[in-house]
CSV table of C-alpha atoms and ligand atoms in Angstrom, one decimal:
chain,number,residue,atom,x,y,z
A,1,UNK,CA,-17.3,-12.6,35.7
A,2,UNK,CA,-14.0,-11.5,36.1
A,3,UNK,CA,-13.0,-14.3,33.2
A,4,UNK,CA,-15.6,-12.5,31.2
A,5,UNK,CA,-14.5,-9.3,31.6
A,6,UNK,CA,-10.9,-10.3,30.9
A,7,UNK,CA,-10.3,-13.1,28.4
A,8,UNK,CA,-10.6,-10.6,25.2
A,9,UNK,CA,-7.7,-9.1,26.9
A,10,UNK,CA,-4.8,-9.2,29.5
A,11,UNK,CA,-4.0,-6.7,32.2
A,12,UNK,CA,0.0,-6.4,32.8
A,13,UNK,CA,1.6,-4.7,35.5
A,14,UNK,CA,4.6,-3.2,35.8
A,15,UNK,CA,5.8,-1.2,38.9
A,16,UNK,CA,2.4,0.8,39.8
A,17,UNK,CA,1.6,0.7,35.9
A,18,UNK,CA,-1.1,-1.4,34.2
A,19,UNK,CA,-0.4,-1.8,30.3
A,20,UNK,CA,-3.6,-3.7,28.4
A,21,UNK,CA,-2.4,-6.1,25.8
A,22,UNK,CA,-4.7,-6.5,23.3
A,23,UNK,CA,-5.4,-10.0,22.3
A,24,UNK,CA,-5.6,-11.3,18.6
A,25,UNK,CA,-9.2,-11.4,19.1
A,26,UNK,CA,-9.3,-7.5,19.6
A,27,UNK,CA,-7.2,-6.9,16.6
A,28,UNK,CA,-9.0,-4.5,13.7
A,29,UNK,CA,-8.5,-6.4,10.7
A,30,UNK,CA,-9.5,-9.9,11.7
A,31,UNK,CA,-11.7,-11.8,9.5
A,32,UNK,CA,-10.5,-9.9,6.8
A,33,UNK,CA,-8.5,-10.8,3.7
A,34,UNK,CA,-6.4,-8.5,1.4
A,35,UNK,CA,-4.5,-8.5,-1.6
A,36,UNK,CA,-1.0,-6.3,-1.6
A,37,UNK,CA,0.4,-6.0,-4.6
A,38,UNK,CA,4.1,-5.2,-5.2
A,39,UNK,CA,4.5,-6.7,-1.4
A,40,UNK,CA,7.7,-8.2,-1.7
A,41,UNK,CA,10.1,-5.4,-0.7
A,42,UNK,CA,9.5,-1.9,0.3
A,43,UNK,CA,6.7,-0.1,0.9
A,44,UNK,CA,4.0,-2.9,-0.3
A,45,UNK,CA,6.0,-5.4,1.9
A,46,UNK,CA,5.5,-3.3,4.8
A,47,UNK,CA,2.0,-2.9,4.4
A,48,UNK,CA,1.6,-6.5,3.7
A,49,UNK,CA,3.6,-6.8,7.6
A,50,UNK,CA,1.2,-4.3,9.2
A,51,UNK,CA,-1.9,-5.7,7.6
A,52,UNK,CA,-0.7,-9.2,8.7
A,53,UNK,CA,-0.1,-7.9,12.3
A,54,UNK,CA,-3.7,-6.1,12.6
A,55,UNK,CA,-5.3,-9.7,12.1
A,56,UNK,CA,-5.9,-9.7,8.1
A,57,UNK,CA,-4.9,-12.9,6.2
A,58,UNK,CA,-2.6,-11.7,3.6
A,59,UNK,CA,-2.2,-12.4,-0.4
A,60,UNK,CA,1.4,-11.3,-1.2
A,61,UNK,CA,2.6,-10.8,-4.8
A,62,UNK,CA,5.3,-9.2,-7.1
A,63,UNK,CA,6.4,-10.1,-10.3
A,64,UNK,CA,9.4,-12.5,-9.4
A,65,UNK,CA,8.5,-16.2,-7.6
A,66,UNK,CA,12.0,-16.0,-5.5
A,67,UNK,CA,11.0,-12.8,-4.6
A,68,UNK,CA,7.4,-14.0,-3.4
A,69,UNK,CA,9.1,-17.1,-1.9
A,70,UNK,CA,11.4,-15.0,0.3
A,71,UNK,CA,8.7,-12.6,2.1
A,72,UNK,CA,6.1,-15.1,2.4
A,73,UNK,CA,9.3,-17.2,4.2
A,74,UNK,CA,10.1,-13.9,6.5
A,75,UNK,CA,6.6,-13.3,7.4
A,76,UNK,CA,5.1,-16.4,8.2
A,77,UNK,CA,8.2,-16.6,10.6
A,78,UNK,CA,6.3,-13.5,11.8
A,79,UNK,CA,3.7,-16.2,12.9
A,80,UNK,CA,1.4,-14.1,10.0
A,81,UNK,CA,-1.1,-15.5,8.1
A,82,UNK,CA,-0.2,-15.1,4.4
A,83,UNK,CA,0.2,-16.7,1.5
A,84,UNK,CA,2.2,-15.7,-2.1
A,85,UNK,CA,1.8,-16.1,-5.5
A,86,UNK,CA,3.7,-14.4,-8.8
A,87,UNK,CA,1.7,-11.3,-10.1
A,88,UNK,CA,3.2,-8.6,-12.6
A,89,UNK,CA,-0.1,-6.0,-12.4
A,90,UNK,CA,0.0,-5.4,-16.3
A,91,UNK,CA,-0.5,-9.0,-17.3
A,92,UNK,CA,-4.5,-9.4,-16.8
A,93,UNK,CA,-4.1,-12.9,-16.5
A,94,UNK,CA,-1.3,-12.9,-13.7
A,95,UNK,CA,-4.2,-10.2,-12.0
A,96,UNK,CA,-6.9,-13.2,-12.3
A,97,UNK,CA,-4.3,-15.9,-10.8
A,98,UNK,CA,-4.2,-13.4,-8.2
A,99,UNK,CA,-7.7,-13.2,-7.1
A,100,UNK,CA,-8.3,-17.1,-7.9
A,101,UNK,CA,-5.2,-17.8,-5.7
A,102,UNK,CA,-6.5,-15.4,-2.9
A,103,UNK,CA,-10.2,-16.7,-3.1
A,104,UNK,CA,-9.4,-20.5,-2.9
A,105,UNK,CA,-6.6,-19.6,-0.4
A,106,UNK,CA,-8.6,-17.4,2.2
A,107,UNK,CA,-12.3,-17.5,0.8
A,108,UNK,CA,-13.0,-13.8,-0.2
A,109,UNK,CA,-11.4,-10.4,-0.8
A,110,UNK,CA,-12.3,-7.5,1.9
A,111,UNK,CA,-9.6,-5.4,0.7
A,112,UNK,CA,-7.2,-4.4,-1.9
A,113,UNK,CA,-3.8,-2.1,-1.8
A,114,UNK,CA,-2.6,-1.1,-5.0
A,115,UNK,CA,1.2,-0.9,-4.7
A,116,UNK,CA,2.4,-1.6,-7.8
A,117,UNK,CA,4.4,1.5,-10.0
A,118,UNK,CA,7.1,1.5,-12.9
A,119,UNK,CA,8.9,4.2,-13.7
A,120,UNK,CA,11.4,3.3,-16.7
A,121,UNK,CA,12.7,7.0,-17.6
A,122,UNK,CA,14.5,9.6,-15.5
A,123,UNK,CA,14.8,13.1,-17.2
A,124,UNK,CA,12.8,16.2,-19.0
A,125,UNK,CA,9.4,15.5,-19.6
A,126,UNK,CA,9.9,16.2,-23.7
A,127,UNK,CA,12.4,13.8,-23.3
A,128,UNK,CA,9.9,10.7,-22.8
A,129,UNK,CA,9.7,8.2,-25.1
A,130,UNK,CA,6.0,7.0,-26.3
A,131,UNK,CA,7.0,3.3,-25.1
A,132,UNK,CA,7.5,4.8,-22.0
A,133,UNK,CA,4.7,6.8,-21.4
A,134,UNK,CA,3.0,3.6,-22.4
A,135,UNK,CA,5.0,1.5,-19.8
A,136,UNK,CA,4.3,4.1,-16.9
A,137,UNK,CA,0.7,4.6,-17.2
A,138,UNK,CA,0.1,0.8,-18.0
A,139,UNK,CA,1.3,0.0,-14.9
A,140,UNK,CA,0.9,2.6,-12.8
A,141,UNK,CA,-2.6,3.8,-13.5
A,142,UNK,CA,-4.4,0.8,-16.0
A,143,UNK,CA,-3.6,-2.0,-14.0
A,144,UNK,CA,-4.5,-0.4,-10.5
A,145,UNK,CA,-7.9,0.4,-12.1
A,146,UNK,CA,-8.7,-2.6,-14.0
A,147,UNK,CA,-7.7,-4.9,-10.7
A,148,UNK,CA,-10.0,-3.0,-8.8
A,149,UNK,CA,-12.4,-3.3,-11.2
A,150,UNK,CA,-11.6,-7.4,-10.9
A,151,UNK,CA,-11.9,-7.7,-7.0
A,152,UNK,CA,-14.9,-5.5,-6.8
A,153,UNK,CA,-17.4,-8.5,-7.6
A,154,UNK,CA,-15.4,-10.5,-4.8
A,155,UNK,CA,-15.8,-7.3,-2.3
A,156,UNK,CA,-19.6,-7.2,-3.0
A,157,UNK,CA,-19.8,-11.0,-2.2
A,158,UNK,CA,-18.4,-10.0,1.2
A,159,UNK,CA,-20.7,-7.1,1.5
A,160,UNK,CA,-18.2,-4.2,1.0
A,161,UNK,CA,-14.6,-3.1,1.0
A,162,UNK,CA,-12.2,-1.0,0.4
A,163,UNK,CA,-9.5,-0.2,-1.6
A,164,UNK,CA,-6.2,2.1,-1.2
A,165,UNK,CA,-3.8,3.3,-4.0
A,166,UNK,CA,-0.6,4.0,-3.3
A,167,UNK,CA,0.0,7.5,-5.2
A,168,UNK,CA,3.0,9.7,-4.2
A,169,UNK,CA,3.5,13.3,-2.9
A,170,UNK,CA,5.0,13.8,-6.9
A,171,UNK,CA,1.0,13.1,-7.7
A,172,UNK,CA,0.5,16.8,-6.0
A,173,UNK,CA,3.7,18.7,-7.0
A,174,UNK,CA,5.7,17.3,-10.1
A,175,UNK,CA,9.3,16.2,-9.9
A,176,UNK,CA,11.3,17.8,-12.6
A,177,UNK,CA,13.0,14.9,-13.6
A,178,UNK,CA,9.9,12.0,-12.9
A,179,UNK,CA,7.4,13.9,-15.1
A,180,UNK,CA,5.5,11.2,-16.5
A,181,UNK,CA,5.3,9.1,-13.0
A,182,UNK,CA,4.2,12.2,-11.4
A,183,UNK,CA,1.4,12.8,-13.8
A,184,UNK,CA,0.5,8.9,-13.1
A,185,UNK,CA,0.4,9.7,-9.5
A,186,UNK,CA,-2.2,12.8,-10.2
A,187,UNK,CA,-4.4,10.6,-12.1
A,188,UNK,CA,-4.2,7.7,-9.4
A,189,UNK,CA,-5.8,10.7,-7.1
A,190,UNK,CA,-8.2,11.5,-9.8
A,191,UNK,CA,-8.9,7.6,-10.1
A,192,UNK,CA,-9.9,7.5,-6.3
A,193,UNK,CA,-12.1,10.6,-6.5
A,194,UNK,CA,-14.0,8.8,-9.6
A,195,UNK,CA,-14.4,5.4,-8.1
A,196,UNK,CA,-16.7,7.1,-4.9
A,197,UNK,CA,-19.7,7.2,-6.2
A,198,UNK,CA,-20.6,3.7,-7.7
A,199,UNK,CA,-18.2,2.0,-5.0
A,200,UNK,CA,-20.6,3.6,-2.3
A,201,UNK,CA,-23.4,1.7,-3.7
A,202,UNK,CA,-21.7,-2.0,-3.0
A,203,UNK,CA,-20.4,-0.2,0.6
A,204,UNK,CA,-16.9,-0.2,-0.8
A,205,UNK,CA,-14.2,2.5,0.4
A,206,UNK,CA,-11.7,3.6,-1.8
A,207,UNK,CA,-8.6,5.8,-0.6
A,208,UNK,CA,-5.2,6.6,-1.6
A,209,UNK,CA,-1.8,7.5,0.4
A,210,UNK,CA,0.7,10.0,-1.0
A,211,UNK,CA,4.3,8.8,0.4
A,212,UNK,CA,6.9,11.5,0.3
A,213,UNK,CA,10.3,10.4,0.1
A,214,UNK,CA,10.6,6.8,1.8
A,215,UNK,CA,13.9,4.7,2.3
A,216,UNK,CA,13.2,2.3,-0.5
A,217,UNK,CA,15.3,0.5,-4.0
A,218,UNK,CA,12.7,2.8,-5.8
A,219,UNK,CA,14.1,5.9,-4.4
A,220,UNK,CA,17.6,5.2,-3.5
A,221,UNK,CA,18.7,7.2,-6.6
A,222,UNK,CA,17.6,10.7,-3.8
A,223,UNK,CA,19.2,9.0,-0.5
A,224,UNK,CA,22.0,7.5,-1.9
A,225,UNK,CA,24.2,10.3,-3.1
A,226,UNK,CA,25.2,12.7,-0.2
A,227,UNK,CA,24.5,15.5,-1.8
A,228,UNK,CA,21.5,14.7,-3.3
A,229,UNK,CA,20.8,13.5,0.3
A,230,UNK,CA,21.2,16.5,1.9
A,231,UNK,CA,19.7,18.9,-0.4
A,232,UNK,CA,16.6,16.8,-0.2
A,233,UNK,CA,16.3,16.6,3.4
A,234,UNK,CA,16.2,20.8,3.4
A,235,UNK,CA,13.4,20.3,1.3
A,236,UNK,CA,11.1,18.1,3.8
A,237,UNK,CA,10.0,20.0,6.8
A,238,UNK,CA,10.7,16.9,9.6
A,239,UNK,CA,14.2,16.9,8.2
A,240,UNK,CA,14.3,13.1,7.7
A,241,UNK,CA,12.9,10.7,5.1
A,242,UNK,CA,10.4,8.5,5.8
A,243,UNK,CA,10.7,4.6,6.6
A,244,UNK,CA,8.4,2.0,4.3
A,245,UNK,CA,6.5,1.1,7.8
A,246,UNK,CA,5.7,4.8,8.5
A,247,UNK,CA,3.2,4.7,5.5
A,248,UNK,CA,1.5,1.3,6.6
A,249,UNK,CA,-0.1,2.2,9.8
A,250,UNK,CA,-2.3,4.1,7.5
A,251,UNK,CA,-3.1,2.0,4.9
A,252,UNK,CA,-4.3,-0.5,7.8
A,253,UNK,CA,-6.4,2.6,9.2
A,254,UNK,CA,-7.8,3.4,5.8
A,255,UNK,CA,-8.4,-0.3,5.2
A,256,UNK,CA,-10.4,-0.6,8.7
A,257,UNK,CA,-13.8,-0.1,10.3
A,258,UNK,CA,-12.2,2.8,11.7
A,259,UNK,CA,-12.2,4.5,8.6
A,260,UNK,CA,-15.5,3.4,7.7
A,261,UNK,CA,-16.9,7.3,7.0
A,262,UNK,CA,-13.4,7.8,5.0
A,263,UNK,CA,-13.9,7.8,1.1
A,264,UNK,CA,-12.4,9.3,-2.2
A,265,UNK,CA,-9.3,10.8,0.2
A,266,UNK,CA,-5.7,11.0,-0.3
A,267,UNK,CA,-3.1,11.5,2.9
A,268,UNK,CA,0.1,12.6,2.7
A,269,UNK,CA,2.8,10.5,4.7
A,270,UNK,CA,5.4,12.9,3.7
A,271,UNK,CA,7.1,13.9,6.8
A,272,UNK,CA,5.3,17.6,6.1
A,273,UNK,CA,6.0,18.2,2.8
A,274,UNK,CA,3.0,19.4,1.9
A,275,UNK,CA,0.4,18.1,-0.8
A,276,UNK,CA,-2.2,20.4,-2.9
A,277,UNK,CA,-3.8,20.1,-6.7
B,1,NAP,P1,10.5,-0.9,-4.0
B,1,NAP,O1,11.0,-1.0,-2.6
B,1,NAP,O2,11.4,-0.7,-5.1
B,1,NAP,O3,9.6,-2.2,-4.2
B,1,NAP,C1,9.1,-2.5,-5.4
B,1,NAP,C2,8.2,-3.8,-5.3
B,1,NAP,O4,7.4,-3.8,-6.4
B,1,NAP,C3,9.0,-5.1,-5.3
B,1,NAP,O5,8.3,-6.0,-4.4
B,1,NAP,C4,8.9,-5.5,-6.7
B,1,NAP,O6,9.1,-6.9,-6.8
B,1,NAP,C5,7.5,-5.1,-7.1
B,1,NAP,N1,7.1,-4.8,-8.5
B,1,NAP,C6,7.7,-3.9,-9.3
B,1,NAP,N2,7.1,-3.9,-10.5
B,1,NAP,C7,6.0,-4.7,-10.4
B,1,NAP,C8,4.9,-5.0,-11.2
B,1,NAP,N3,4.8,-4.5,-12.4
B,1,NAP,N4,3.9,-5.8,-10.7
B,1,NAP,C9,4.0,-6.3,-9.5
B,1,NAP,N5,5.0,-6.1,-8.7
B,1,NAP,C10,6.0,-5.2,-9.1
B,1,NAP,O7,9.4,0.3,-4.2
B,1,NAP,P2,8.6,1.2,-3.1
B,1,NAP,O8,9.4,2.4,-2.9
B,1,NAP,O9,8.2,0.4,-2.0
B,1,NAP,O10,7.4,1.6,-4.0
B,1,NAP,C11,6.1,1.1,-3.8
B,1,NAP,C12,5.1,2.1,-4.2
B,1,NAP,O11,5.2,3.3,-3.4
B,1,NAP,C13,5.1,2.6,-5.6
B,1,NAP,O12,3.8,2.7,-6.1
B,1,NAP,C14,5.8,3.9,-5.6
B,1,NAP,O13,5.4,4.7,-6.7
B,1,NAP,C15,5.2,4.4,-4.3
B,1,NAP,N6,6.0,5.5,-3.8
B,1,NAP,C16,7.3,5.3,-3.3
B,1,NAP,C17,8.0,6.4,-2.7
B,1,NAP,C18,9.4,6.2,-2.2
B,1,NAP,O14,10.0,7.2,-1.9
B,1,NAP,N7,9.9,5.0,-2.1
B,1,NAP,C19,7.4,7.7,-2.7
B,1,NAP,C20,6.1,7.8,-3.1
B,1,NAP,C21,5.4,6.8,-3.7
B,1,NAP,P3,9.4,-7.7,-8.1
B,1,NAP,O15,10.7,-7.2,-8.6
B,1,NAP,O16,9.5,-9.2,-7.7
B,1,NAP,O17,8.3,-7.5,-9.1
């Protein structure tokens, strides 16, 4: 009995206190497979960590091998179950090597993060160049939509799903000089809201996250000069920007049976700045 009760979990003690430690067995994302993209630093590498810890076996990918090579290196040193492989989201075939690679690898696909995003200009929005524009939404918005659009056979297989985007707080209110990548981040939103209702049918969730501004390369351009820096941190109500492993808690939530009445949403992890259309 007391085996029983116990072996799914252990009872520590320390002083007068009793800490459970949950055991792998309890953990929510076991059994369950997922494909990060853009996983190899940042943000997506994070997530890849979190998703890893939670008991998911875990796809990594990004556009460089040595790149892939490296985090798959760090994280199964983390005793997590991935596995790597080269993807650059605008190339539909590197997006079928993907799934391939994930399906022989681990044997389905429950669930898919979306992390990938260029952003090639910095300036006025009438400044843009059309081979920009082209670049940013390719990228940012195309290739999140037709991937999903790929693994959503795979999900159905598995009976269900669910899918997170990884938009931005610049999605909700612009940055001046990041026009175009903003108005990719709105539509990312808009993409979510439009996949509910047929994704429902094959019991597939689809959310997004907003990050505000999180200690990554892709941002370093705000954090890195002082002033810059400091002007921004007046601008973010917790007075602090955000670390990549802030925003992955929740994409493992979103991804989870926890979440399982949670559809067509985007949260903010933006320290407070706050996020309206
Ligand atoms: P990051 O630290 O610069 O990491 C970028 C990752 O993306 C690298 O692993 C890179 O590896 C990979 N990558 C770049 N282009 C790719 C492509 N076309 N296909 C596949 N992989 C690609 O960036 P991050 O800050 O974590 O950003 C991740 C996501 O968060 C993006 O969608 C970004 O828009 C969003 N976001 C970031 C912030 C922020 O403040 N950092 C705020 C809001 C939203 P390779 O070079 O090997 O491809």
């Amino acid at each position: 009995m007391f085996t029983k009760l116990f072996n799914s979990s252990v009872i520590a003690r320390v002083g007068r206190t009793s800490f459970r430690l949950m055991s792998s067995s309890l953990r929510k994302l076991d059994g369950k497979v997922a494909i990060v993209t853009a996983s190899t630093e940042g943000i997506g590498l994070a997530i890849a960590r979190r998703l890893g810890q939670d008991g998911a076996k875990v796809m990594v990918s990004s556009r460089k091998l040595t790149n892939v090579d490296k985090a798959v290196q760090e994280l199964k040193a983390e005793k997590l179950t991935v596995a790597g492989t080269v993807c650059h989201v605008s190339k539909a075939e590197d997006r079928q090597k993907l799934i391939q690679a994930t399906l022989s690898t681990f044997g389905g696909i429950d669930i898919l993060v979306s992390n990938a995003a260029a952003n090639p200009c910095f300036g006025p929005i009438l400044d843009t160049t059309e081979s920009a524009w082209d670049k940013i939404f390719e990228t940012n918005v195309k290739a999140a939509f037709f991937l999903c659009k790929e693994v959503v056979p795979h999900m159905e297989a598995r009976g269900g799903g669910s899918v997170v985007f990884v938009s931005s707080y610049a999605g909700y209110t612009p940055i001046e000089s990041l026009g175009p990548y903003s108005v990719s981040k709105t539509a990312l939103i808009g993409l979510t809201k439009a996949l509910v209702p047929q994704l429902s049918q094959s019991n597939i969730r689809v959310n997004a996250i907003a990050p505000g501004v999180i200690k990554t390369k892709f941002s370093e351009a705000f954090w890195k000069n002082e002033t810059l820096h400091d002007m921004l941190l007046q601008s973010i109500p917790m007075r602090r920007i955000g670390e990549p492993q802030e925003c992955a808690g929740l994409v493992s939530f979103l991804a989870s049976d926890d979440a399982s009445y949670i559809t067509g949403e985007c949260v903010m992890v933006s320290g407070g700045i706050a996020g309206r259309l």
